[in-house]
Coordinates of C-alpha atoms and ligand atoms in Angstrom, one line a residue:
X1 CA 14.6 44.2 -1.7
X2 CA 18.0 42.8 -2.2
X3 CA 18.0 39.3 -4.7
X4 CA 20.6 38.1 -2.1
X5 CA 19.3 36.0 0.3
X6 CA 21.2 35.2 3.4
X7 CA 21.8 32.3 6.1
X8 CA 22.7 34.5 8.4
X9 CA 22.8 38.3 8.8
X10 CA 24.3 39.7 11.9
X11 CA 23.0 43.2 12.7
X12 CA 26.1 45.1 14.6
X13 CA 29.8 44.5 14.4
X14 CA 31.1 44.8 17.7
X15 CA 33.1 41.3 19.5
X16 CA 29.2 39.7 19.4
X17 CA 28.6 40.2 16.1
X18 CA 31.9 40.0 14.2
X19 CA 33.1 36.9 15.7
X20 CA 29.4 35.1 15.4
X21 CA 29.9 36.1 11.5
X22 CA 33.4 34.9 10.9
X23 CA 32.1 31.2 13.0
X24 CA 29.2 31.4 10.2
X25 CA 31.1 32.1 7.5
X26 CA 33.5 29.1 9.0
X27 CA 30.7 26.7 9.1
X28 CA 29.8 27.0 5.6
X29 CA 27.0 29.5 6.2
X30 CA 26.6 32.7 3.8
X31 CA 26.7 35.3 5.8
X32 CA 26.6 39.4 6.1
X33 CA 27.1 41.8 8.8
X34 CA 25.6 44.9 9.1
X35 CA 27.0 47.9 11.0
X36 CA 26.3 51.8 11.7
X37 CA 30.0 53.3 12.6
X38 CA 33.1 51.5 12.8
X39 CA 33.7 48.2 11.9
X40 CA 35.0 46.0 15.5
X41 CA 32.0 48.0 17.3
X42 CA 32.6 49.7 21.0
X43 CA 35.5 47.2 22.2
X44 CA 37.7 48.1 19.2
X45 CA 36.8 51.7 18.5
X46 CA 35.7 53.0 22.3
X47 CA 36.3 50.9 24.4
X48 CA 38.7 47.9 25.4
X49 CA 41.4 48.4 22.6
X50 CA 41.9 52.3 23.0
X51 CA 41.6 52.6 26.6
X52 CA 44.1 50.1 26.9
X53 CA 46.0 51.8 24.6
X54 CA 45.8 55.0 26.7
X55 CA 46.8 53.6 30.2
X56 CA 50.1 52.2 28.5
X57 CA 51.2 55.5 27.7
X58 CA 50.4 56.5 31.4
X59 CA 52.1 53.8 32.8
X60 CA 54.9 55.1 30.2
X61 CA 55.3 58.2 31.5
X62 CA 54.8 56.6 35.3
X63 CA 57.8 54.6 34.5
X64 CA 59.8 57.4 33.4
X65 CA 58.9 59.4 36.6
X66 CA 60.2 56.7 38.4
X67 CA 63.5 55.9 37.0
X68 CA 65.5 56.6 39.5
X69 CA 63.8 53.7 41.2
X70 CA 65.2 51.6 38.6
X71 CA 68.8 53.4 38.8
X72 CA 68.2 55.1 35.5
X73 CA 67.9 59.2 35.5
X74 CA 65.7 60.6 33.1
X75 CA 65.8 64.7 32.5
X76 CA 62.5 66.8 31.2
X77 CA 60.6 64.2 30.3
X78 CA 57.3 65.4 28.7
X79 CA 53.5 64.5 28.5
X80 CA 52.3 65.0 24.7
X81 CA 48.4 64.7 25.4
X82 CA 47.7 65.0 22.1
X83 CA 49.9 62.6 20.8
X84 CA 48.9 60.6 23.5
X85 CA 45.5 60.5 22.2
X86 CA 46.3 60.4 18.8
X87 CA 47.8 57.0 19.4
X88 CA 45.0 55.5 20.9
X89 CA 43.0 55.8 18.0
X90 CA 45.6 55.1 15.9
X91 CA 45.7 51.5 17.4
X92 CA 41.9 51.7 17.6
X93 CA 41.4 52.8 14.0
X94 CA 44.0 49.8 12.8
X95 CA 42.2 46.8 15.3
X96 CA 39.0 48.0 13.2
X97 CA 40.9 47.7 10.1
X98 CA 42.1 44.2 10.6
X99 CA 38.5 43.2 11.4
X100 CA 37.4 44.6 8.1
X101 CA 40.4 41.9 6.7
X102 CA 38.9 39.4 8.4
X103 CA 35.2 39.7 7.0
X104 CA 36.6 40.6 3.7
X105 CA 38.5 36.9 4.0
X106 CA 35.8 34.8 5.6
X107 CA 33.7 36.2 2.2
X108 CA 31.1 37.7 4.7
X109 CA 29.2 40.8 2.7
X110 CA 29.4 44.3 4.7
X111 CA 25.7 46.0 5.0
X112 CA 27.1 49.2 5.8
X113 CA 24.1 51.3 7.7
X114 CA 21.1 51.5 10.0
X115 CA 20.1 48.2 10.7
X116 CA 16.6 47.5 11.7
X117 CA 14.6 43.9 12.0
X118 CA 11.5 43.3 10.2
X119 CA 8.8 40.4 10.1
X120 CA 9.7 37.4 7.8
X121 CA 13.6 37.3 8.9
X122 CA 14.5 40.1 7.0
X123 CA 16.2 43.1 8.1
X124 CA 16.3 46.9 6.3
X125 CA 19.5 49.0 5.7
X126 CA 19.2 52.3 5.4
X127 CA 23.1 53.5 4.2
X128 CA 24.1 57.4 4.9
X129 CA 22.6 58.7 2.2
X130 CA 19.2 57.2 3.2
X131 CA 18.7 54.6 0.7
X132 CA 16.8 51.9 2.2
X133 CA 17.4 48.3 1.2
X134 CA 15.5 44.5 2.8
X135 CA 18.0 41.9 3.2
X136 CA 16.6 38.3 3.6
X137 CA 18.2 36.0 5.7
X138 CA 16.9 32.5 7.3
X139 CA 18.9 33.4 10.9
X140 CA 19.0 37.3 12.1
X141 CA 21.5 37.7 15.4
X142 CA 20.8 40.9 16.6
X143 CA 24.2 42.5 18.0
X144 CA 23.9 46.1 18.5
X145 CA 25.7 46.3 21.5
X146 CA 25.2 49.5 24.1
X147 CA 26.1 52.7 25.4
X148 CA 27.0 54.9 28.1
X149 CA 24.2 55.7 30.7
X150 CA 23.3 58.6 32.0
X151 CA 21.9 59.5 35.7
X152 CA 19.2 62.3 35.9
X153 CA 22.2 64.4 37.2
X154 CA 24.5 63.9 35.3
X155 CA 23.5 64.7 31.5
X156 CA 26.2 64.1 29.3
X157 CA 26.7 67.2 27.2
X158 CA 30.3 66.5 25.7
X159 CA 31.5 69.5 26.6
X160 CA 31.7 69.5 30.5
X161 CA 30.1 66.0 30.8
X162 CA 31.4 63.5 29.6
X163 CA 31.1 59.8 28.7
X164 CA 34.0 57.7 27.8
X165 CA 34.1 58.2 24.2
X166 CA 34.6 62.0 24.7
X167 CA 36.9 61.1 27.8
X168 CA 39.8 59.5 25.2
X169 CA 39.6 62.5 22.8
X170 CA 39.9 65.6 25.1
X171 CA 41.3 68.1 23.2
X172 CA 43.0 69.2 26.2
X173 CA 44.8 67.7 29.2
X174 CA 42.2 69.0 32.2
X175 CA 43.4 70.2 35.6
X176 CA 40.9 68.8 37.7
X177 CA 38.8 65.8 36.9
X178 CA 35.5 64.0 38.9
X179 CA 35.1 60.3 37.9
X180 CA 31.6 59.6 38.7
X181 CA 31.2 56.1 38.7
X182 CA 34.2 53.3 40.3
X183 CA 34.0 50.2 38.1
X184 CA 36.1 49.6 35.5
X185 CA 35.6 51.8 33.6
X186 CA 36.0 54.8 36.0
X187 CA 38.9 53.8 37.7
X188 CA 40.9 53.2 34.5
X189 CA 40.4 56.8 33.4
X190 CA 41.0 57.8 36.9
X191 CA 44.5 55.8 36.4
X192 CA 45.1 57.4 33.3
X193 CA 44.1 60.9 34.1
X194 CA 46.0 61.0 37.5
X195 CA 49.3 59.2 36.0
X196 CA 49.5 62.2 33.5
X197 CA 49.2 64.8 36.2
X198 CA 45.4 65.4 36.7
X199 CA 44.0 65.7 39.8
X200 CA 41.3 62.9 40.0
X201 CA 38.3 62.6 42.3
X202 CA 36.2 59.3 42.4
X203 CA 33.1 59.7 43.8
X204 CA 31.0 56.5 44.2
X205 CA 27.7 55.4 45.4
X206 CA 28.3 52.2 46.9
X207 CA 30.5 51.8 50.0
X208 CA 33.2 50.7 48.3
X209 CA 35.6 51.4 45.0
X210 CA 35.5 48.3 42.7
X211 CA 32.5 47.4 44.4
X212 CA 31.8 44.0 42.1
X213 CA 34.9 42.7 43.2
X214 CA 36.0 41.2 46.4
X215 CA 36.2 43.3 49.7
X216 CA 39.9 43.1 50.1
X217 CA 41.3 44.0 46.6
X218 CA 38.7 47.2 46.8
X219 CA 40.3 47.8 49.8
X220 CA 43.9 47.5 48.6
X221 CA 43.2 49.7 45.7
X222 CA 41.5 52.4 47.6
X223 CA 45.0 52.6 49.4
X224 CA 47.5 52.5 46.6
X225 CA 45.1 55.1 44.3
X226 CA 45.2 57.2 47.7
X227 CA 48.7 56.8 48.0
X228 CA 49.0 58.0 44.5
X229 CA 46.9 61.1 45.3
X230 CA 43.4 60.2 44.0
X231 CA 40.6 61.3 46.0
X232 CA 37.8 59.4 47.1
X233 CA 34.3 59.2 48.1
X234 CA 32.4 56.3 48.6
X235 CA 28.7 56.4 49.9
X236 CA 28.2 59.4 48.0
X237 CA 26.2 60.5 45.2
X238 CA 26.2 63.5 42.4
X239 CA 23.3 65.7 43.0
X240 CA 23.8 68.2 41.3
X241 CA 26.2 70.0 38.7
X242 CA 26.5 73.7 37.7
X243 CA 28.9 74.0 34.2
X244 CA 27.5 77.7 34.0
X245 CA 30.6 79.9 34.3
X246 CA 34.5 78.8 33.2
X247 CA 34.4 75.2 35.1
X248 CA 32.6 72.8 37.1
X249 CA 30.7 72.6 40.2
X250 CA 29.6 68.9 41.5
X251 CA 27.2 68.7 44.4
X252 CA 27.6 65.7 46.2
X253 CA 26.1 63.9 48.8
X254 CA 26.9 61.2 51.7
X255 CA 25.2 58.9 53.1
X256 CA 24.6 61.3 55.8
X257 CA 23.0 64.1 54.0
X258 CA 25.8 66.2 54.1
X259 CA 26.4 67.9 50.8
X260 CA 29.6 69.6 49.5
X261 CA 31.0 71.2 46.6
X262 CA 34.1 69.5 44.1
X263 CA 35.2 72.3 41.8
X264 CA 36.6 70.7 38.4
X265 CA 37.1 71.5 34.5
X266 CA 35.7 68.1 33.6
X267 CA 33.6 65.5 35.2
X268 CA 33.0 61.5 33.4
X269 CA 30.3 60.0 34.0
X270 CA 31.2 56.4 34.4
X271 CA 27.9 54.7 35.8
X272 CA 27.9 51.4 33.6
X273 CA 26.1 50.6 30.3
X274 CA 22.5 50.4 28.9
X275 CA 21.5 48.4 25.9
X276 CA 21.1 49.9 21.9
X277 CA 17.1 48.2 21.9
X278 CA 15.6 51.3 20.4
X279 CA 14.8 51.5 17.0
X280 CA 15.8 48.4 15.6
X281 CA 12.3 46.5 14.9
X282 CA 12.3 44.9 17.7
X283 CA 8.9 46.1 18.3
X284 CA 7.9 45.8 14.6
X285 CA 8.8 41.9 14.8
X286 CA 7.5 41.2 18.7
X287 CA 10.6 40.3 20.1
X288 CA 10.5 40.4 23.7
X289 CA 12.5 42.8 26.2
X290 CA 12.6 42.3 29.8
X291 CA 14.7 44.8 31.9
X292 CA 15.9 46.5 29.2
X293 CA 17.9 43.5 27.6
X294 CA 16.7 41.5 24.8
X295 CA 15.3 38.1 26.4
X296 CA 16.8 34.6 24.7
X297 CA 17.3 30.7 25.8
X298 CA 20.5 29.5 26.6
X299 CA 21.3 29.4 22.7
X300 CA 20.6 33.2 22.3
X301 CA 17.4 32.4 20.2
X302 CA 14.3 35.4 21.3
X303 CA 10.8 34.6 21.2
X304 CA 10.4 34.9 17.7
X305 CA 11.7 32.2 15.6
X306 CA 14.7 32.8 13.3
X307 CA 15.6 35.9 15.7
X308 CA 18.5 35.5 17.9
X309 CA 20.7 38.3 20.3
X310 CA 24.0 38.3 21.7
X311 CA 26.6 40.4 23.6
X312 CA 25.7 43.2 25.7
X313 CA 22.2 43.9 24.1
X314 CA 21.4 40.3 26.8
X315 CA 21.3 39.5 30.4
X316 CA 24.7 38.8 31.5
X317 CA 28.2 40.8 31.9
X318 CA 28.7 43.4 29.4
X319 CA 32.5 42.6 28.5
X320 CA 34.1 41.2 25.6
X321 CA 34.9 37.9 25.8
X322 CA 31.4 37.0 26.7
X323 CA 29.5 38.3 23.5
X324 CA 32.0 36.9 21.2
X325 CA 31.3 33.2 23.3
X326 CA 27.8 33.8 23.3
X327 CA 28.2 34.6 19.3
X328 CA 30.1 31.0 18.3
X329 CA 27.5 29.1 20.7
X330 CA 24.5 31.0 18.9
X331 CA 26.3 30.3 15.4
X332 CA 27.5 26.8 16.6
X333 CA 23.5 25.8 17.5
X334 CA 22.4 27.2 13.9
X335 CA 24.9 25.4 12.4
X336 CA 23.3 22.6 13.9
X337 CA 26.4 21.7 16.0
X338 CA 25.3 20.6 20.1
X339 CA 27.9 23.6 21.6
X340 CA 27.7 23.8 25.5
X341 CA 25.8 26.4 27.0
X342 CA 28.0 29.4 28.3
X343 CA 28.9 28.7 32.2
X344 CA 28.4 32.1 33.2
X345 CA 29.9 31.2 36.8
X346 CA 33.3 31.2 35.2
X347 CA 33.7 34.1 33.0
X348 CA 36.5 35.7 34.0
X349 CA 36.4 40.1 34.9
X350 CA 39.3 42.3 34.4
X351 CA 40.3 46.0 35.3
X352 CA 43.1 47.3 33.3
X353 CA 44.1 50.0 36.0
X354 CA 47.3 49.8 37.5
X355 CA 47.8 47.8 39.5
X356 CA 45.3 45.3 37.5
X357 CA 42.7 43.5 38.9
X358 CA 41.2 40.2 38.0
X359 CA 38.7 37.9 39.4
X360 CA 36.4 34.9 38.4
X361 CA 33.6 33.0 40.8
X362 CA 32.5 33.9 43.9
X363 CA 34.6 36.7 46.4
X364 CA 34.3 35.7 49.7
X365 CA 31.4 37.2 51.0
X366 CA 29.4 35.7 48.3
X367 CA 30.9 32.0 48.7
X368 CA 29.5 32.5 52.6
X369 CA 26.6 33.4 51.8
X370 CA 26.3 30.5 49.5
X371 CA 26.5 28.3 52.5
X372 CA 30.5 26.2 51.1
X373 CA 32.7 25.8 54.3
X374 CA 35.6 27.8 53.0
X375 CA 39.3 27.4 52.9
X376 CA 41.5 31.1 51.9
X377 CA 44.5 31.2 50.9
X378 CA 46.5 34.4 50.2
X379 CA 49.9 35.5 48.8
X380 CA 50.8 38.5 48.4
X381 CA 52.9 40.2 45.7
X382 CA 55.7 41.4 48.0
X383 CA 56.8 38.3 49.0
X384 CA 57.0 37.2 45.1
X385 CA 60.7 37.6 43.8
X386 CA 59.5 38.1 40.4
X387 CA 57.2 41.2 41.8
X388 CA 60.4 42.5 43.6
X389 CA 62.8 42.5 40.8
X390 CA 59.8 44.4 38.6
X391 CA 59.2 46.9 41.5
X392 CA 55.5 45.8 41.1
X393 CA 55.2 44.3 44.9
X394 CA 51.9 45.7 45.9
X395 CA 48.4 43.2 46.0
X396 CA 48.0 39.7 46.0
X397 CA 46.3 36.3 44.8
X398 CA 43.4 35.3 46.9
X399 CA 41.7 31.4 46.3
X400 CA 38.3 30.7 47.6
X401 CA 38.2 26.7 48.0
X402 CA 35.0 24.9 49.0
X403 CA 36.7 22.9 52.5
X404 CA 34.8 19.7 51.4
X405 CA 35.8 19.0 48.2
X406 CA 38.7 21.5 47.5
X407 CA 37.1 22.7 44.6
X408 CA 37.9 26.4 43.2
X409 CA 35.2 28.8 44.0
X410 CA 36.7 31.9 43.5
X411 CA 39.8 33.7 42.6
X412 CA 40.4 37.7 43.3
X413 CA 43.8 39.2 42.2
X414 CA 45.2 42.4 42.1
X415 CA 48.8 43.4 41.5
X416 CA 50.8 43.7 37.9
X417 CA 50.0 41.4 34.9
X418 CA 47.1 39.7 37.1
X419 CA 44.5 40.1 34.0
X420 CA 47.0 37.6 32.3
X421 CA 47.1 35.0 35.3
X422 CA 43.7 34.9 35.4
X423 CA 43.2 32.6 32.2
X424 CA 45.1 30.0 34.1
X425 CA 42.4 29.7 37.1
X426 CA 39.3 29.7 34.5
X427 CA 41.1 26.6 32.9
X428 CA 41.4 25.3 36.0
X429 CA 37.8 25.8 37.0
X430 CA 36.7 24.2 33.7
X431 CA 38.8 21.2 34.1
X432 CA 37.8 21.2 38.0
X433 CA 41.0 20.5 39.4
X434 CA 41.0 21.1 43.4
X435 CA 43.1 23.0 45.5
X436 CA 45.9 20.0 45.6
X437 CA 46.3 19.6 42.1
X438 CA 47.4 23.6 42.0
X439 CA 49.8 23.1 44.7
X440 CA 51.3 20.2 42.8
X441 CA 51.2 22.2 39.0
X442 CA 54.9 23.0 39.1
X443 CA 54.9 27.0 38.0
X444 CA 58.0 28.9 36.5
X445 CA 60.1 30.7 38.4
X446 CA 60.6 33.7 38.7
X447 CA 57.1 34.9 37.6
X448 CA 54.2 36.6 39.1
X449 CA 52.2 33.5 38.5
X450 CA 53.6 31.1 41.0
X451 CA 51.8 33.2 43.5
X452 CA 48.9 31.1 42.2
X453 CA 50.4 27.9 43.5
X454 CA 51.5 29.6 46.7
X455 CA 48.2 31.4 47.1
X456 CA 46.6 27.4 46.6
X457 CA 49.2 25.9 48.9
X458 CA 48.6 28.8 51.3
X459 CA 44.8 27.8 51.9
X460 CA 45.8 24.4 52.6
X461 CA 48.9 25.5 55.1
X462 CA 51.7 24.4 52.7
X463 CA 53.1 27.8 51.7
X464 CA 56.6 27.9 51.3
X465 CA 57.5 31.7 50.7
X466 CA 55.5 33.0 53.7
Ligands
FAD501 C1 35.5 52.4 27.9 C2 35.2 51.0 27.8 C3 36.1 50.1 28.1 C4 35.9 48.7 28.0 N1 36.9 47.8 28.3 C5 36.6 46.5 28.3 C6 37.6 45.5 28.5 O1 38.8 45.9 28.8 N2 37.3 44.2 28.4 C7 36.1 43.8 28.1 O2 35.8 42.6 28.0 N3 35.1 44.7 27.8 C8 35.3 46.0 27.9 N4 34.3 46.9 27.6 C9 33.0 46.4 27.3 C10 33.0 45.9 25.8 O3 33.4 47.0 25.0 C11 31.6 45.4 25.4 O4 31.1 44.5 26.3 C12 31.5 44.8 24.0 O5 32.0 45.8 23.1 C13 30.2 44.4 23.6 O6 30.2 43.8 22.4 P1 28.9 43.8 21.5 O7 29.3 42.9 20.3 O8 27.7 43.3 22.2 O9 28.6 45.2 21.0 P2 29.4 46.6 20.7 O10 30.9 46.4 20.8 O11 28.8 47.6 21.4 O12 29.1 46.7 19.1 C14 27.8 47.0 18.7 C15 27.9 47.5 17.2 O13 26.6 47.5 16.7 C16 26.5 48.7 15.9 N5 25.1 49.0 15.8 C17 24.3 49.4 16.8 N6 23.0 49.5 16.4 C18 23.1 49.3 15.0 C19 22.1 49.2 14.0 N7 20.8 49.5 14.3 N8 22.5 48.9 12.8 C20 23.8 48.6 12.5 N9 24.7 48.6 13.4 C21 24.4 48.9 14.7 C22 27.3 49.7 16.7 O14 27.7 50.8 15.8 C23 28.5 48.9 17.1 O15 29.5 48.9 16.1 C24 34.6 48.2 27.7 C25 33.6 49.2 27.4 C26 33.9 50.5 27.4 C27 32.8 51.5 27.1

């Protein structure tokens, strides 16, 4: 047992965990983290950072295929996959760095190793060599984050099957490629993969691509991904897949029972996220699970006094900018501070493909259904000037507005930079400022943004550029 004892110790280092140590450390609170693999967790090392990382170079070499659109001519220009790859983790690797600058200058001790909760707020280490050592701590935030899940069908095997880590270190550029899966996380690969030359199948349960996001912008990017030669089948599921022999062979099925054959070198299986709850003491302590997520109050705290959880290992959207939230208000309500519970009805979602897609609040269908009198307004992207001059004219902004009061229910974008603009309709929610007080925010012109204002003014039949 270590002499050390902590305030708080912070089991995982991913946005949850580091961010809830450095507010800690912040408040005055001595504090250590404890982590497995890389420092800055999934986001850093697998997941935001590098994939983002990876569709810039795609939209790189999209750019440079298209040139002559831009009057410039461009002769042999050439993929490096590898290179391509290596500079995703290149960025990845240094994000994770700069995290371990940032613990090293909030003073917060690194616990580097298995991390596992026992009774009496104390949580065992065991390091790579399998030394074992109990840390004490008054507070214990459990942050271990999650992983990739896998469907019955669909076993990853990293060779053949793959998950996303394994999908941004191919040693290869493949030929063919079946995205299983159409959330974010598939159709960003699928942007990447097809941009560099791949030919991409989606094939998705639901009815829809995107299908968390409004009807319309799943519908605008099933058309421009078609356009751009990605192939796609909705109401269908994986039954099957043979690697046996040199590639791949998907079964699929529709919604009809028909079943067909996709021949491919690699298929990703992109079917969302399950929780790392095993074999960290949850058990051992009695802290309660309840669909597979670690069950807290509003301030994160579990069943079990001292014992709190944050980021994707709870309820709630696995992104981001949600655990690191939810790790300053569980820190914050230590700390003995009175932070506001998260308002989970205005986190905002992003999808990094190209075009981009953002959204917060309800879509449409869901603000019906909520009973609101709605009033829509639209604008899309190719009546924007700034869109024209950037060649980036396809999808829109779409406000939901509650008739009554004008307030903001719901925004749905898709289109170029929309994962920045959305920012400006979450302050908006927060502050809740109605429909007029958009139309009468003057916005800069020419940017992409001021299709906010006419989207707003366009719900309320004041649209000047329509
Ligand atoms: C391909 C991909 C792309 C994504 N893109 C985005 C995006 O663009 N925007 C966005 O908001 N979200 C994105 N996400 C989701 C985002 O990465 C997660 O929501 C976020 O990382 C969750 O943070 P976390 O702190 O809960 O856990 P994680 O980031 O998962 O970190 C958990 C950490 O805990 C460590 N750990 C686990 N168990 C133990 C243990 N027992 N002892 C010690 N350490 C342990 C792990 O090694 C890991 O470092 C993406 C995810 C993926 C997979």
């Amino acid at each position: 047992m270590s002499s050390t004892k902590y305030d708080v110790i912070v089991v995982g280092t991913g946005p949850g965990g580091y961010v809830a140590a450095i507010r800690a450390a912040q408040l005055g609170l001595k504090t250590a983290v404890v982590e497995a693999a890389e420092l800055g967790g999934i986001c850093l090392n697998w997941g935001c950072i590098p994939t983002k990382a990876l569709i810039k170079s795609a939209q790189v070499f999209e750019y440079i295929n298209h040139s002559e659109d831009y009057g410039i001519k461009v002769k042999g220009a050439e993929m490096d996959f590898n290179a391509m790859i290596k500079r995703s983790r290149d960025v990845a690797g240094g994000m994770s760095k700069g995290i371990q600058f940032l613990l090293k200058k909030n003073k917060i001790d690194q616990l580097l190793g298995w991390g596992k909760v026992q009774p009496g707020k104390k949580v065992e280490v065991e390091d790579k060599d399998g030394k074992k050592t109990v840390y004490a701590g008054d507070h214990i935030i459990i942050a271990t984050g999650g992983r990739a899940r896998e469907l019955p069908a669909l076993k990853i095997d990293n060779e053949k099957i793959v998950g996303y880590r394994k999908a941004m270190t191919l040693d290869k550029k493949p030929s063919k490629m079946v995205v299983v899966g159409s959330g974010a996380i598939g159709v960003e690969f699928a942007y990447v993969y097809k941009s560099i030359g791949v030919e991409v199948t989606i094939v998705e349960f639901l009815d829809r691509i995107v299908p968390n996001e409004d009807e319309e912008v799943s519908k605008a990017l099933e058309k421009i991904y078609k356009k751009a030669g990605v192939k796609i089948m909705t109401s269908t599921e994986v039954t099957a897949v043979d690697t046996k022999g040199k590639g791949c062979k998907v079964t699929v099925k529709d919604k009809k029972g028909t079943e067909s054959t996709i021949e491919c070198d690699i298929v990703l299986s992109a079917v969302g996220v399950v929780s790392n709850i095993e074999n960290i003491g949850l058990e051992d302590v009695g802290i309660l699970v309840e669909k597979g997520k670690i069950k807290t109050d509003e301030f994160y705290k579990t069943n079990m006094p001292g014992y709190y959880a944050i980021g994707d290992v709870v309820a709630g959207p696995a992104l981001a900018h949600v655990a690191s939230a939810e790790g300053i208000i569980c820190v914050e309500k230590i700390a003995g501070h009175h932070p506001e519970a998260l308002d989970y009805n205005n986190i905002p979602g992003c999808t990094y493909c190209i075009p981009e897609i953002s959204s917060v609040g309800y879509t449409e269908a869901q603000a019906k259904e909520a009973g609101y009198e709605l009033k829509v307004g639209k604008f899309p992207f190719s009546a924007s000037g700034k869109a024209s001059a950037a060649g980036a004219k396809d999808g829109f902004v779409k406000l939901i507005f509650d008739a009554k009061y004008g307030e903001l229910l719901g925004a749905h974008m898709i289109g170029a930079n929309v994962t920045e603009m959305i920012a400006e309709i979450v302050a908006v929610r927060k502050l809740e400022t109605t429909g007029m007080d958009l139309i009468k925010t003057v916005h800069p012109h020419p940017t992409m943004s001021e299709a906010v204002m006419e989207a707003a003014a366009a719900a309320y039949g004041e649209v000047i550029h329509l």
